[in-house]
Coordinates of N, CA and C in Angstrom, one line a residue:
M1 N 52.4 47.3 -14.3 CA 50.8 47.6 -14.5 C 50.2 48.6 -13.2
A2 N 49.7 49.8 -13.5 CA 49.8 50.4 -12.2 C 48.2 49.5 -11.7
H3 N 48.0 49.6 -10.1 CA 46.8 49.5 -9.7 C 46.2 50.4 -9.4
I4 N 45.1 50.3 -9.5 CA 44.1 51.6 -9.2 C 43.1 50.9 -7.8
L5 N 42.9 52.1 -6.8 CA 41.7 52.1 -5.9 C 40.9 53.1 -6.0
F6 N 39.8 52.6 -5.5 CA 38.6 53.9 -5.6 C 38.0 53.6 -4.1
K7 N 38.4 55.2 -3.5 CA 37.7 55.5 -2.3 C 36.3 54.7 -2.1
R8 N 35.6 53.6 -1.4 CA 34.4 54.0 -1.1 C 33.5 54.7 -0.1
Y9 N 32.3 54.7 -0.6 CA 31.4 56.0 0.7 C 31.3 55.1 1.5
D10 N 31.7 56.2 2.5 CA 31.4 55.9 3.5 C 30.6 56.7 4.7
A11 N 29.3 56.0 5.3 CA 28.6 56.8 5.7 C 29.0 57.7 7.3
A12 N 30.0 57.8 7.6 CA 30.0 58.5 9.4 C 31.4 59.4 8.7
V13 N 30.4 60.8 8.9 CA 30.7 61.9 8.2 C 30.8 62.8 9.6
I14 N 32.4 63.0 9.6 CA 32.3 64.4 10.9 C 32.6 65.9 10.4
W15 N 31.3 66.8 11.0 CA 30.9 67.6 10.9 C 32.1 68.7 11.8
K16 N 32.7 69.6 11.3 CA 33.4 70.5 11.7 C 34.0 72.3 11.0
L17 N 34.7 72.7 11.9 CA 35.0 73.9 10.9 C 34.1 74.2 9.8
R18 N 33.1 74.7 10.2 CA 32.1 75.1 8.9 C 32.3 76.2 8.7
L19 N 32.8 77.2 8.8 CA 33.6 78.4 8.5 C 34.3 78.6 7.3
F20 N 35.3 77.3 7.3 CA 35.9 77.5 6.5 C 35.9 76.5 5.5
R21 N 34.8 75.6 5.0 CA 34.2 75.0 4.5 C 33.3 75.5 3.7
W22 N 32.5 76.9 4.3 CA 31.8 77.3 3.5 C 32.0 79.4 2.7
R23 N 33.4 79.1 3.3 CA 34.5 79.9 2.2 C 34.6 79.4 1.1
Y24 N 35.3 78.0 1.5 CA 36.0 77.6 -0.1 C 34.8 77.3 -1.1
T25 N 33.0 76.2 -0.4 CA 32.2 76.4 -0.9 C 32.1 77.5 -2.1
M26 N 32.1 78.8 -1.5 CA 31.8 79.8 -2.1 C 33.1 80.9 -3.3
Q27 N 34.1 80.1 -3.4 CA 35.2 80.0 -4.3 C 34.9 78.7 -5.2
K28 N 34.1 77.7 -5.0 CA 34.3 76.9 -6.0 C 33.2 76.8 -6.4
L29 N 32.0 77.7 -5.8 CA 30.7 78.2 -7.1 C 31.0 78.2 -8.5
K30 N 32.0 78.2 -8.8 CA 32.4 79.1 -10.6 C 32.7 77.3 -11.2
S31 N 33.1 76.7 -10.3 CA 33.4 75.2 -10.7 C 32.6 74.1 -10.7
D32 N 31.0 74.1 -10.2 CA 30.4 73.2 -9.9 C 30.2 72.9 -11.3
S33 N 29.2 71.2 -11.0 CA 29.1 70.1 -11.9 C 30.5 70.4 -13.4
L34 N 31.2 69.5 -12.9 CA 32.6 69.5 -14.2 C 32.1 68.6 -14.8
V35 N 31.7 67.3 -14.3 CA 30.9 65.9 -14.8 C 30.0 66.3 -16.0
S36 N 29.1 67.3 -15.7 CA 27.9 67.5 -16.4 C 28.0 68.8 -17.8
R37 N 29.0 69.4 -17.3 CA 29.2 70.1 -18.1 C 30.9 69.9 -19.2
G38 N 31.5 68.9 -19.1 CA 32.4 68.1 -20.0 C 33.9 69.4 -20.0
S39 N 34.0 69.9 -19.0 CA 35.6 70.8 -18.8 C 36.3 69.9 -18.5
K40 N 37.3 70.3 -18.4 CA 38.6 70.3 -17.9 C 38.6 71.0 -16.3
P41 N 39.1 70.3 -15.4 CA 39.1 70.6 -13.7 C 40.1 70.8 -13.8
T42 N 41.0 72.1 -12.6 CA 41.8 72.4 -12.9 C 42.7 71.4 -11.7
I43 N 43.9 71.6 -11.8 CA 44.7 70.4 -10.9 C 45.4 70.9 -9.8
L44 N 46.0 70.7 -8.6 CA 46.7 71.2 -7.5 C 47.6 70.1 -7.7
L45 N 48.6 70.2 -8.0 CA 50.1 69.1 -8.1 C 50.8 69.2 -6.7
I46 N 51.3 68.2 -5.8 CA 52.1 67.9 -4.9 C 52.4 66.7 -4.7
D47 N 54.2 67.2 -4.8 CA 55.2 66.0 -5.1 C 56.3 67.0 -4.5
T48 N 57.5 65.5 -4.0 CA 58.9 65.9 -3.6 C 59.4 65.4 -4.4
D49 N 59.3 64.4 -5.6 CA 59.9 63.6 -6.5 C 59.9 64.4 -7.4
L50 N 60.8 64.9 -8.0 CA 61.4 65.9 -9.0 C 60.8 65.4 -11.0
T51 N 61.4 64.1 -10.8 CA 61.2 63.1 -11.8 C 59.8 62.9 -12.2
R52 N 59.2 62.4 -10.8 CA 57.7 62.1 -10.8 C 56.6 63.3 -11.2
V53 N 57.2 64.5 -10.6 CA 56.6 65.5 -11.2 C 56.6 66.2 -12.4
A54 N 57.7 65.8 -12.9 CA 58.0 65.9 -14.4 C 57.4 65.3 -15.4
I55 N 56.7 64.2 -15.0 CA 55.9 63.2 -15.3 C 54.2 63.5 -15.8
V56 N 54.0 63.7 -14.6 CA 52.7 63.9 -13.9 C 52.7 65.0 -14.8
K57 N 53.2 66.3 -14.8 CA 53.0 67.7 -14.8 C 52.9 67.7 -16.3
S58 N 53.8 67.0 -17.3 CA 53.6 66.8 -18.7 C 52.6 66.1 -19.2
A59 N 52.0 65.0 -18.8 CA 50.8 64.5 -19.0 C 49.6 65.5 -18.7
L60 N 49.9 66.1 -17.8 CA 48.3 66.5 -17.7 C 47.7 67.9 -18.5
Q61 N 49.3 68.4 -19.0 CA 49.4 69.5 -19.8 C 49.5 69.2 -21.3
E62 N 49.9 68.0 -21.7 CA 49.0 67.4 -22.5 C 48.0 67.5 -23.1
S63 N 47.3 66.9 -21.9 CA 45.4 66.4 -21.9 C 44.9 67.7 -21.6
D64 N 45.9 69.2 -21.6 CA 45.4 70.3 -21.2 C 44.3 70.5 -19.8
Y65 N 45.2 70.5 -19.1 CA 44.7 70.8 -17.8 C 45.2 71.8 -17.2
V66 N 44.8 72.4 -16.5 CA 45.2 73.4 -16.3 C 45.6 73.7 -14.4
I67 N 47.3 73.5 -14.4 CA 47.8 73.1 -13.2 C 47.6 74.4 -12.3
V68 N 47.5 74.7 -11.6 CA 47.1 76.1 -10.7 C 48.2 76.4 -9.6
A69 N 48.9 75.3 -9.4 CA 50.3 75.4 -8.7 C 51.1 73.8 -8.3
V70 N 52.2 73.8 -8.5 CA 53.0 72.3 -8.2 C 53.8 73.0 -6.7
L71 N 53.5 72.0 -5.7 CA 53.8 71.8 -3.9 C 54.8 71.1 -3.9
S72 N 55.7 71.2 -2.8 CA 56.7 70.4 -2.6 C 56.1 69.4 -1.3
S73 N 54.9 70.0 -0.5 CA 54.7 69.2 0.9 C 53.1 69.8 1.0
T74 N 52.4 68.5 1.9 CA 51.4 68.5 2.4 C 50.9 69.4 3.3
E75 N 51.8 70.0 4.1 CA 51.7 70.9 5.4 C 50.7 71.5 5.1
Q76 N 49.7 71.9 6.0 CA 48.8 73.0 6.2 C 47.8 72.4 4.7
L77 N 47.5 71.6 4.5 CA 46.7 71.4 3.3 C 45.7 71.8 2.7
A78 N 44.5 72.0 4.0 CA 43.8 72.7 4.1 C 43.4 74.1 3.2
A79 N 44.4 75.0 3.9 CA 44.8 76.6 3.6 C 45.5 76.3 2.0
Q80 N 46.1 75.8 1.7 CA 46.8 75.6 0.8 C 45.7 75.4 -0.5
V81 N 44.9 74.6 -0.4 CA 43.6 74.4 -1.4 C 42.7 75.8 -1.6
Q82 N 42.5 75.8 -0.3 CA 41.5 77.2 0.2 C 41.9 78.3 -0.9
Q83 N 43.5 78.2 -0.9 CA 44.5 79.5 -1.5 C 44.5 79.6 -3.1
Y84 N 44.6 78.1 -3.7 CA 44.8 77.8 -5.0 C 42.9 77.3 -5.5
S85 N 42.0 77.5 -4.4 CA 40.8 76.3 -5.1 C 40.9 75.6 -6.4
P86 N 41.7 74.5 -6.0 CA 42.1 73.3 -7.4 C 39.7 72.5 -7.3
D87 N 40.0 71.9 -8.5 CA 39.0 71.4 -8.6 C 39.4 69.7 -8.0
V88 N 41.0 69.0 -8.5 CA 41.3 67.9 -7.9 C 42.7 68.4 -7.5
L89 N 42.7 67.6 -6.5 CA 43.9 67.0 -6.0 C 45.1 66.4 -6.2
V90 N 46.2 66.3 -6.9 CA 47.0 65.2 -6.9 C 48.0 64.9 -6.7
I91 N 48.5 64.1 -5.6 CA 49.7 64.1 -5.1 C 50.5 62.9 -5.2
G92 N 52.0 62.9 -4.9 CA 52.6 61.6 -5.4 C 53.6 61.4 -4.2
A93 N 53.7 60.6 -3.8 CA 54.4 60.2 -2.6 C 54.7 58.8 -2.2
D94 N 56.3 58.3 -2.6 CA 56.5 57.0 -2.4 C 55.4 56.2 -0.8
L95 N 55.9 57.1 0.2 CA 55.5 56.8 1.2 C 54.3 57.5 2.0
P96 N 53.1 57.1 1.9 CA 52.3 58.1 2.5 C 52.5 58.0 4.5
N97 N 53.0 59.1 4.6 CA 53.1 58.6 6.5 C 52.4 59.5 7.0
T98 N 51.9 59.3 8.5 CA 51.3 60.0 9.3 C 50.6 61.2 8.8
D99 N 51.5 61.8 9.0 CA 51.0 63.7 9.0 C 50.9 63.8 7.9
M100 N 51.1 63.2 6.4 CA 49.9 63.0 5.5 C 48.5 63.0 5.2
L101 N 48.6 61.6 5.9 CA 47.2 60.5 6.3 C 46.1 61.9 7.2
Q102 N 47.0 62.5 7.9 CA 46.5 63.5 8.6 C 45.6 64.5 8.2
E103 N 46.7 65.2 7.4 CA 45.9 66.3 6.6 C 44.9 66.0 6.0
L104 N 45.5 64.7 4.8 CA 44.1 63.9 4.2 C 42.7 64.4 4.3
N105 N 42.9 63.5 6.0 CA 41.8 63.8 6.7 C 41.0 64.7 7.0
E106 N 42.0 65.6 7.1 CA 41.2 67.1 7.7 C 40.7 67.6 6.6
L107 N 41.4 68.0 5.6 CA 40.9 68.1 4.2 C 39.4 67.6 4.0
S108 N 39.5 66.0 3.3 CA 37.8 65.5 3.4 C 36.7 66.1 4.4
V109 N 37.5 66.1 5.7 CA 35.9 66.6 5.9 C 35.8 68.4 5.7
V110 N 36.7 68.9 6.0 CA 36.1 70.4 5.7 C 36.0 70.9 4.4
L111 N 37.2 70.7 3.4 CA 37.6 70.7 2.3 C 37.7 70.1 0.7
P112 N 36.4 69.0 0.9 CA 36.4 67.7 0.3 C 36.5 67.9 -1.5
L113 N 37.0 67.0 -2.0 CA 37.6 67.2 -3.3 C 38.0 65.8 -3.8
P114 N 38.2 65.7 -5.2 CA 38.8 64.8 -5.3 C 40.5 64.4 -5.5
I115 N 40.8 63.4 -4.9 CA 42.2 62.9 -4.0 C 42.5 62.1 -5.1
I116 N 44.0 62.7 -5.9 CA 44.3 61.3 -6.8 C 46.0 61.2 -5.7
L117 N 46.4 59.6 -5.5 CA 47.3 59.6 -5.1 C 48.5 58.8 -5.8
F118 N 49.8 58.8 -6.3 CA 50.5 58.4 -6.8 C 51.6 57.9 -6.1
T119 N 51.9 57.2 -5.6 CA 52.3 55.8 -4.9 C 53.1 54.8 -5.2
Q120 N 54.3 54.6 -4.4 CA 55.2 53.1 -4.5 C 54.4 52.4 -3.5
Q121 N 53.8 52.6 -2.6 CA 53.7 51.8 -1.1 C 52.4 50.9 -1.6
K122 N 52.1 49.2 -1.3 CA 51.4 48.6 -1.9 C 51.0 47.7 -0.8
L123 N 51.2 47.7 0.7 CA 50.0 47.0 2.2 C 48.9 47.9 1.9
S124 N 48.3 46.7 1.8 CA 47.2 46.6 2.5 C 46.3 47.6 3.8
S125 N 47.0 47.8 4.6 CA 47.0 48.7 5.8 C 47.1 50.1 5.3
V126 N 48.1 50.6 4.0 CA 48.1 52.1 3.9 C 47.2 52.2 3.2
I127 N 46.8 51.5 2.3 CA 45.8 51.9 1.2 C 44.6 51.7 1.7
R128 N 44.6 51.2 2.7 CA 43.3 51.6 3.6 C 43.0 52.8 4.4
L129 N 43.6 52.9 4.8 CA 44.1 54.1 5.7 C 44.2 55.8 4.8
A130 N 44.6 55.3 3.5 CA 44.4 56.5 2.6 C 43.1 56.6 2.5
I131 N 42.7 55.8 2.4 CA 41.4 55.7 1.5 C 40.5 56.1 2.2
K132 N 40.8 55.9 3.7 CA 40.2 56.1 4.7 C 40.0 57.9 5.2
A133 N 41.4 58.3 4.8 CA 41.6 59.5 4.9 C 41.2 60.8 3.7
G134 N 40.5 59.9 2.7 CA 39.3 60.6 1.9 C 40.2 60.6 0.0
V135 N 41.4 59.9 0.0 CA 42.2 59.4 -1.0 C 40.7 59.2 -1.6
T136 N 40.5 59.3 -3.3 CA 39.3 58.8 -4.2 C 40.0 57.9 -4.9
A137 N 41.2 58.0 -5.6 CA 41.7 57.1 -6.4 C 43.3 56.6 -5.6
Y138 N 43.8 55.4 -5.5 CA 45.1 55.1 -4.9 C 45.7 54.5 -6.1
V139 N 46.7 55.3 -6.3 CA 47.6 54.6 -8.1 C 48.9 53.7 -7.6
V140 N 49.3 52.6 -7.3 CA 50.4 52.1 -7.2 C 51.0 51.5 -8.1
D141 N 52.7 51.9 -8.3 CA 53.8 51.3 -9.5 C 53.5 52.3 -9.7
D142 N 54.0 52.0 -11.5 CA 54.2 53.1 -12.7 C 53.3 54.0 -13.1
I143 N 54.1 55.6 -13.4 CA 53.0 56.2 -13.8 C 52.9 56.2 -15.4
Y144 N 51.9 55.8 -15.7 CA 51.3 56.0 -17.2 C 50.7 57.5 -17.7
P145 N 51.0 58.3 -18.7 CA 50.9 59.4 -18.6 C 49.7 59.3 -19.5
K146 N 49.4 57.9 -20.6 CA 48.4 58.0 -21.3 C 47.2 57.3 -20.5
R147 N 47.1 57.4 -19.3 CA 46.2 57.2 -18.6 C 45.6 57.8 -17.2
I148 N 46.5 59.0 -17.4 CA 46.5 60.0 -16.1 C 44.6 60.5 -16.7
D149 N 44.8 61.0 -17.8 CA 43.3 61.8 -17.9 C 42.1 60.4 -17.9
S150 N 42.2 59.2 -18.1 CA 41.1 58.9 -17.4 C 40.9 58.7 -15.9
I151 N 42.0 58.7 -15.0 CA 42.2 58.5 -14.0 C 41.7 59.4 -13.3
I152 N 41.8 60.6 -14.1 CA 41.2 61.8 -13.1 C 39.6 61.7 -13.2
M153 N 39.3 61.6 -14.4 CA 38.0 61.6 -15.2 C 37.0 60.5 -14.5
V154 N 37.7 59.5 -13.9 CA 37.0 58.4 -13.0 C 36.9 59.1 -11.8
A155 N 37.7 59.8 -11.1 CA 38.3 59.8 -9.7 C 36.7 61.0 -9.5
V156 N 36.5 61.9 -10.8 CA 35.5 63.3 -10.6 C 34.4 62.2 -10.6
E157 N 34.3 61.5 -11.2 CA 33.0 60.5 -11.6 C 32.4 60.1 -10.3
R158 N 33.7 59.1 -9.5 CA 33.5 58.9 -8.4 C 33.2 59.6 -7.5
F159 N 34.1 60.6 -7.0 CA 33.8 62.0 -6.1 C 32.5 62.5 -6.3
A160 N 31.8 62.4 -7.3 CA 30.5 63.2 -7.5 C 29.3 62.3 -7.1
E161 N 29.7 61.7 -6.9 CA 29.0 60.5 -6.7 C 28.6 60.1 -5.3
E162 N 29.8 60.2 -4.8 CA 29.7 60.0 -3.4 C 28.9 61.0 -2.7
Q163 N 29.8 62.3 -3.0 CA 29.2 63.5 -2.5 C 27.5 63.3 -2.9
L164 N 27.0 62.6 -3.7 CA 25.1 62.6 -3.8 C 24.9 61.5 -3.0
L165 N 25.7 60.8 -2.0 CA 25.3 59.9 -1.9 C 25.5 60.3 0.3
R166 N 26.3 61.3 0.1 CA 26.3 61.8 1.5 C 24.8 63.0 2.1
K167 N 24.9 63.7 0.6 CA 23.3 64.5 0.4 C 21.9 63.7 0.9
Q168 N 22.2 62.6 0.2 CA 20.9 61.7 0.4 C 21.2 60.8 1.5
L169 N 22.3 60.8 2.4 CA 22.0 60.1 3.6 C 22.0 61.7 4.9
A170 N 22.7 62.7 4.1 CA 22.6 63.9 5.3 C 20.3 63.8 5.4
H171 N 20.1 63.7 4.5 CA 18.5 64.3 4.2 C 17.9 63.4 4.9
T172 N 18.0 62.3 4.4 CA 17.2 60.7 4.9 C 17.3 60.8 6.6
Q173 N 18.8 61.6 7.1 CA 18.8 61.5 8.8 C 17.8 62.8 9.4
A174 N 18.1 63.4 8.4 CA 17.2 65.2 9.2 C 15.6 64.1 8.9
Q175 N 15.2 63.9 8.0 CA 14.1 63.4 8.4 C 13.7 62.5 9.2
L176 N 14.3 61.5 9.2 CA 14.4 60.7 10.3 C 14.2 61.0 12.2
A177 N 15.1 62.1 12.0 CA 15.2 62.8 13.2 C 14.0 63.9 13.3
D178 N 13.7 64.6 12.0 CA 12.1 65.2 12.5 C 11.0 64.3 12.6
R179 N 11.3 63.4 12.1 CA 10.0 62.1 12.4 C 9.9 61.9 13.8
K180 N 11.0 62.0 14.3 CA 10.8 61.5 16.4 C 10.6 62.4 16.7
I181 N 10.8 63.7 16.4 CA 10.3 65.0 17.0 C 9.1 65.5 17.2
L182 N 8.8 64.8 16.1 CA 7.0 65.0 15.9 C 6.2 63.7 16.4
E183 N 6.8 62.6 16.7 CA 6.3 61.7 17.2 C 6.0 62.3 18.8
R184 N 7.4 61.8 19.2 CA 7.6 62.6 20.3 C 6.2 63.9 21.1
A185 N 6.0 65.1 20.4 CA 5.1 65.8 20.8 C 4.2 65.2 20.8
K186 N 3.9 64.8 19.4 CA 2.0 64.1 19.2 C 1.9 63.1 20.2
G187 N 2.8 62.4 21.1 CA 2.7 61.4 21.9 C 2.4 62.0 23.6
L188 N 3.4 63.5 23.9 CA 3.3 64.2 24.7 C 1.6 64.4 24.6
L189 N 1.1 65.4 23.5 CA 0.0 65.4 23.3 C -1.5 64.7 23.6
M190 N -1.0 63.1 23.7 CA -1.6 62.5 24.0 C -2.1 62.1 24.7
E191 N -0.6 61.9 25.9 CA -0.7 61.7 26.8 C -1.3 62.6 28.2
Q192 N -0.7 64.0 28.0 CA -1.6 65.1 28.6 C -2.5 65.1 28.4
K193 N -3.1 65.5 27.3 CA -4.7 66.0 26.9 C -5.6 65.2 26.8
G194 N -4.8 63.6 26.8 CA -6.1 62.5 26.3 C -6.9 62.5 24.9
L195 N -5.9 62.7 23.9 CA -6.0 62.8 22.7 C -6.0 62.0 22.0
S196 N -6.4 61.3 20.8 CA -6.4 60.1 20.1 C -5.2 60.3 19.5
E197 N -4.8 60.2 18.6 CA -3.4 60.2 17.8 C -3.8 61.0 16.6
A198 N -5.0 60.4 16.0 CA -5.4 61.7 14.5 C -5.7 62.7 15.1
I199 N -6.6 63.4 16.8 CA -6.4 64.6 17.1 C -5.5 64.9 17.3
A200 N -4.1 64.4 18.0 CA -2.9 65.2 18.7 C -2.7 65.7 17.3
F201 N -2.3 64.7 16.5 CA -1.4 65.4 15.0 C -2.1 66.4 14.9
A202 N -3.4 66.1 14.5 CA -4.5 67.7 13.6 C -4.3 69.2 14.6
R203 N -4.2 68.9 16.1 CA -3.4 69.7 17.1 C -2.2 70.5 16.3
L204 N -1.7 69.6 16.5 CA -0.2 70.1 15.9 C -0.5 70.8 15.0
R205 N -1.0 69.9 13.7 CA -0.9 70.7 12.2 C -1.5 72.5 12.6
K206 N -2.9 72.7 13.2 CA -3.6 73.8 13.3 C -2.4 74.8 13.9
M207 N -1.6 74.4 14.8 CA -0.6 75.6 15.7 C 0.0 75.6 15.1
A208 N 0.5 75.1 14.0 CA 1.8 75.0 13.0 C 1.6 76.1 11.9
M209 N -0.1 75.8 11.1 CA -0.7 76.8 10.7 C -1.1 78.5 11.2
D210 N -1.5 78.0 12.1 CA -2.1 79.4 13.1 C -0.3 80.6 13.3
K211 N 0.4 79.6 13.6 CA 1.7 80.2 13.9 C 2.5 80.3 13.1
G212 N 2.3 80.1 11.6 CA 3.2 80.1 10.7 C 4.4 79.6 10.8
Q213 N 4.4 78.5 11.6 CA 5.4 77.5 11.4 C 5.6 75.9 10.6
T214 N 6.5 75.6 11.0 CA 6.2 74.2 10.6 C 5.8 73.0 11.6
L215 N 5.3 71.8 11.5 CA 5.6 70.9 12.3 C 6.4 70.7 13.1
V216 N 7.3 70.8 12.6 CA 9.1 70.6 13.4 C 9.3 71.6 14.7
Q217 N 8.9 72.6 13.8 CA 9.2 74.0 14.8 C 8.4 74.1 16.2
V218 N 6.5 73.9 15.8 CA 6.0 73.5 16.8 C 6.1 72.6 17.5
S219 N 6.3 71.1 17.0 CA 6.8 69.6 17.9 C 8.0 70.7 18.9
K220 N 9.1 71.0 18.9 CA 9.7 71.3 19.3 C 9.5 72.2 20.5
N221 N 8.8 72.9 20.4 CA 8.2 74.2 21.0 C 7.2 73.2 22.3
I222 N 6.7 72.6 21.5 CA 5.7 71.6 22.9 C 6.8 71.0 23.6
I223 N 7.6 70.1 22.7 CA 8.7 69.5 23.7 C 9.5 70.0 24.6
E224 N 9.5 71.4 24.4 CA 10.3 72.1 25.8 C 9.6 72.9 26.4
V225 N 8.3 72.5 26.5 CA 7.5 73.5 27.4 C 7.0 71.9 28.4
C226 N 7.1 71.0 28.0 CA 6.6 70.2 28.5 C 8.2 69.4 29.3
E227 N 9.1 69.7 29.0 CA 9.9 70.0 29.7 C 10.4 70.3 30.8
L228 N 10.0 71.9 30.5 CA 10.2 72.7 31.7 C 9.1 72.5 32.4
I229 N 7.8 72.5 32.5 CA 7.1 71.7 33.1 C 7.1 70.7 34.2
T230 N 7.9 69.3 33.3 CA 8.4 68.3 34.3 C 9.5 68.3 35.5
D231 N 10.5 69.5 34.8 CA 11.8 69.9 35.4 C 11.4 70.2 36.8
K232 N 10.1 71.2 36.9 CA 9.6 71.7 37.9 C 9.1 70.8 38.6

C-alpha cells in the first residue's frame, strides 16, 4: 500500500529572485482558483523510469488531465516550470538525490506550486528533506492509477491552504512591523517634544492627513529625521 506524506506549513519563507517569480505569476493568472472552479489542473511530468512514466501518464490521461510536457530530468527546473506553466508538478524518482532536492527547494521559493513525488525511498530523513524542499505529497511504494486523481486533488487543496497561511503570515508580519515603526515615531515625539502619548499620536495623524500620506510613511520620515539629527 502506498504511503502519502503531505507537506506541513513552514513559516520560514525565503524571498529571492522576485522578477522571475513575478513573470511566472503573470503566466499563472489564467489558472488561479483551481479548487474553487473545479477544473482539472495541468501537469508537468518528470521521470527517468519509462515504466513508471507510462503508468502515471496513462492514469492522468484517463482522468482527463492535460500533460503539458514529459521530461526526464529536474535540471533547470524553475526554467522548465516557467516555460510550460503547469498547475501541478509530478515527479517520479527511485531515490531523490541532493541535486533534485536543491532544484525543488529553489523552485518552491521562486515559483511555488503543488509538487507530488512518487518514489521508492522510505527513509524518514529523505522524506523530511523532500517536504522541506517543497514537496506537497510524498508517495511511497507502488503506484495505483485509480488513486492518482485523489492524490492530485488533495495536494492542490493542501497547497492552496498553505499559500493562504503564508499570505496571512506575511500580512500579520507587515502589520507588526508597521506597528513598531508607528510606536517608535510616537515615542520620539513624546521624548523630544514632551508630549503625552495621545497628543503625539494626534500629531502623527494630523501630519499624515496634511501630507496625504499614511501613518507609517509619516512615522518613517520622523524616524529618519531624528536619526540624522542624532548622527550630527
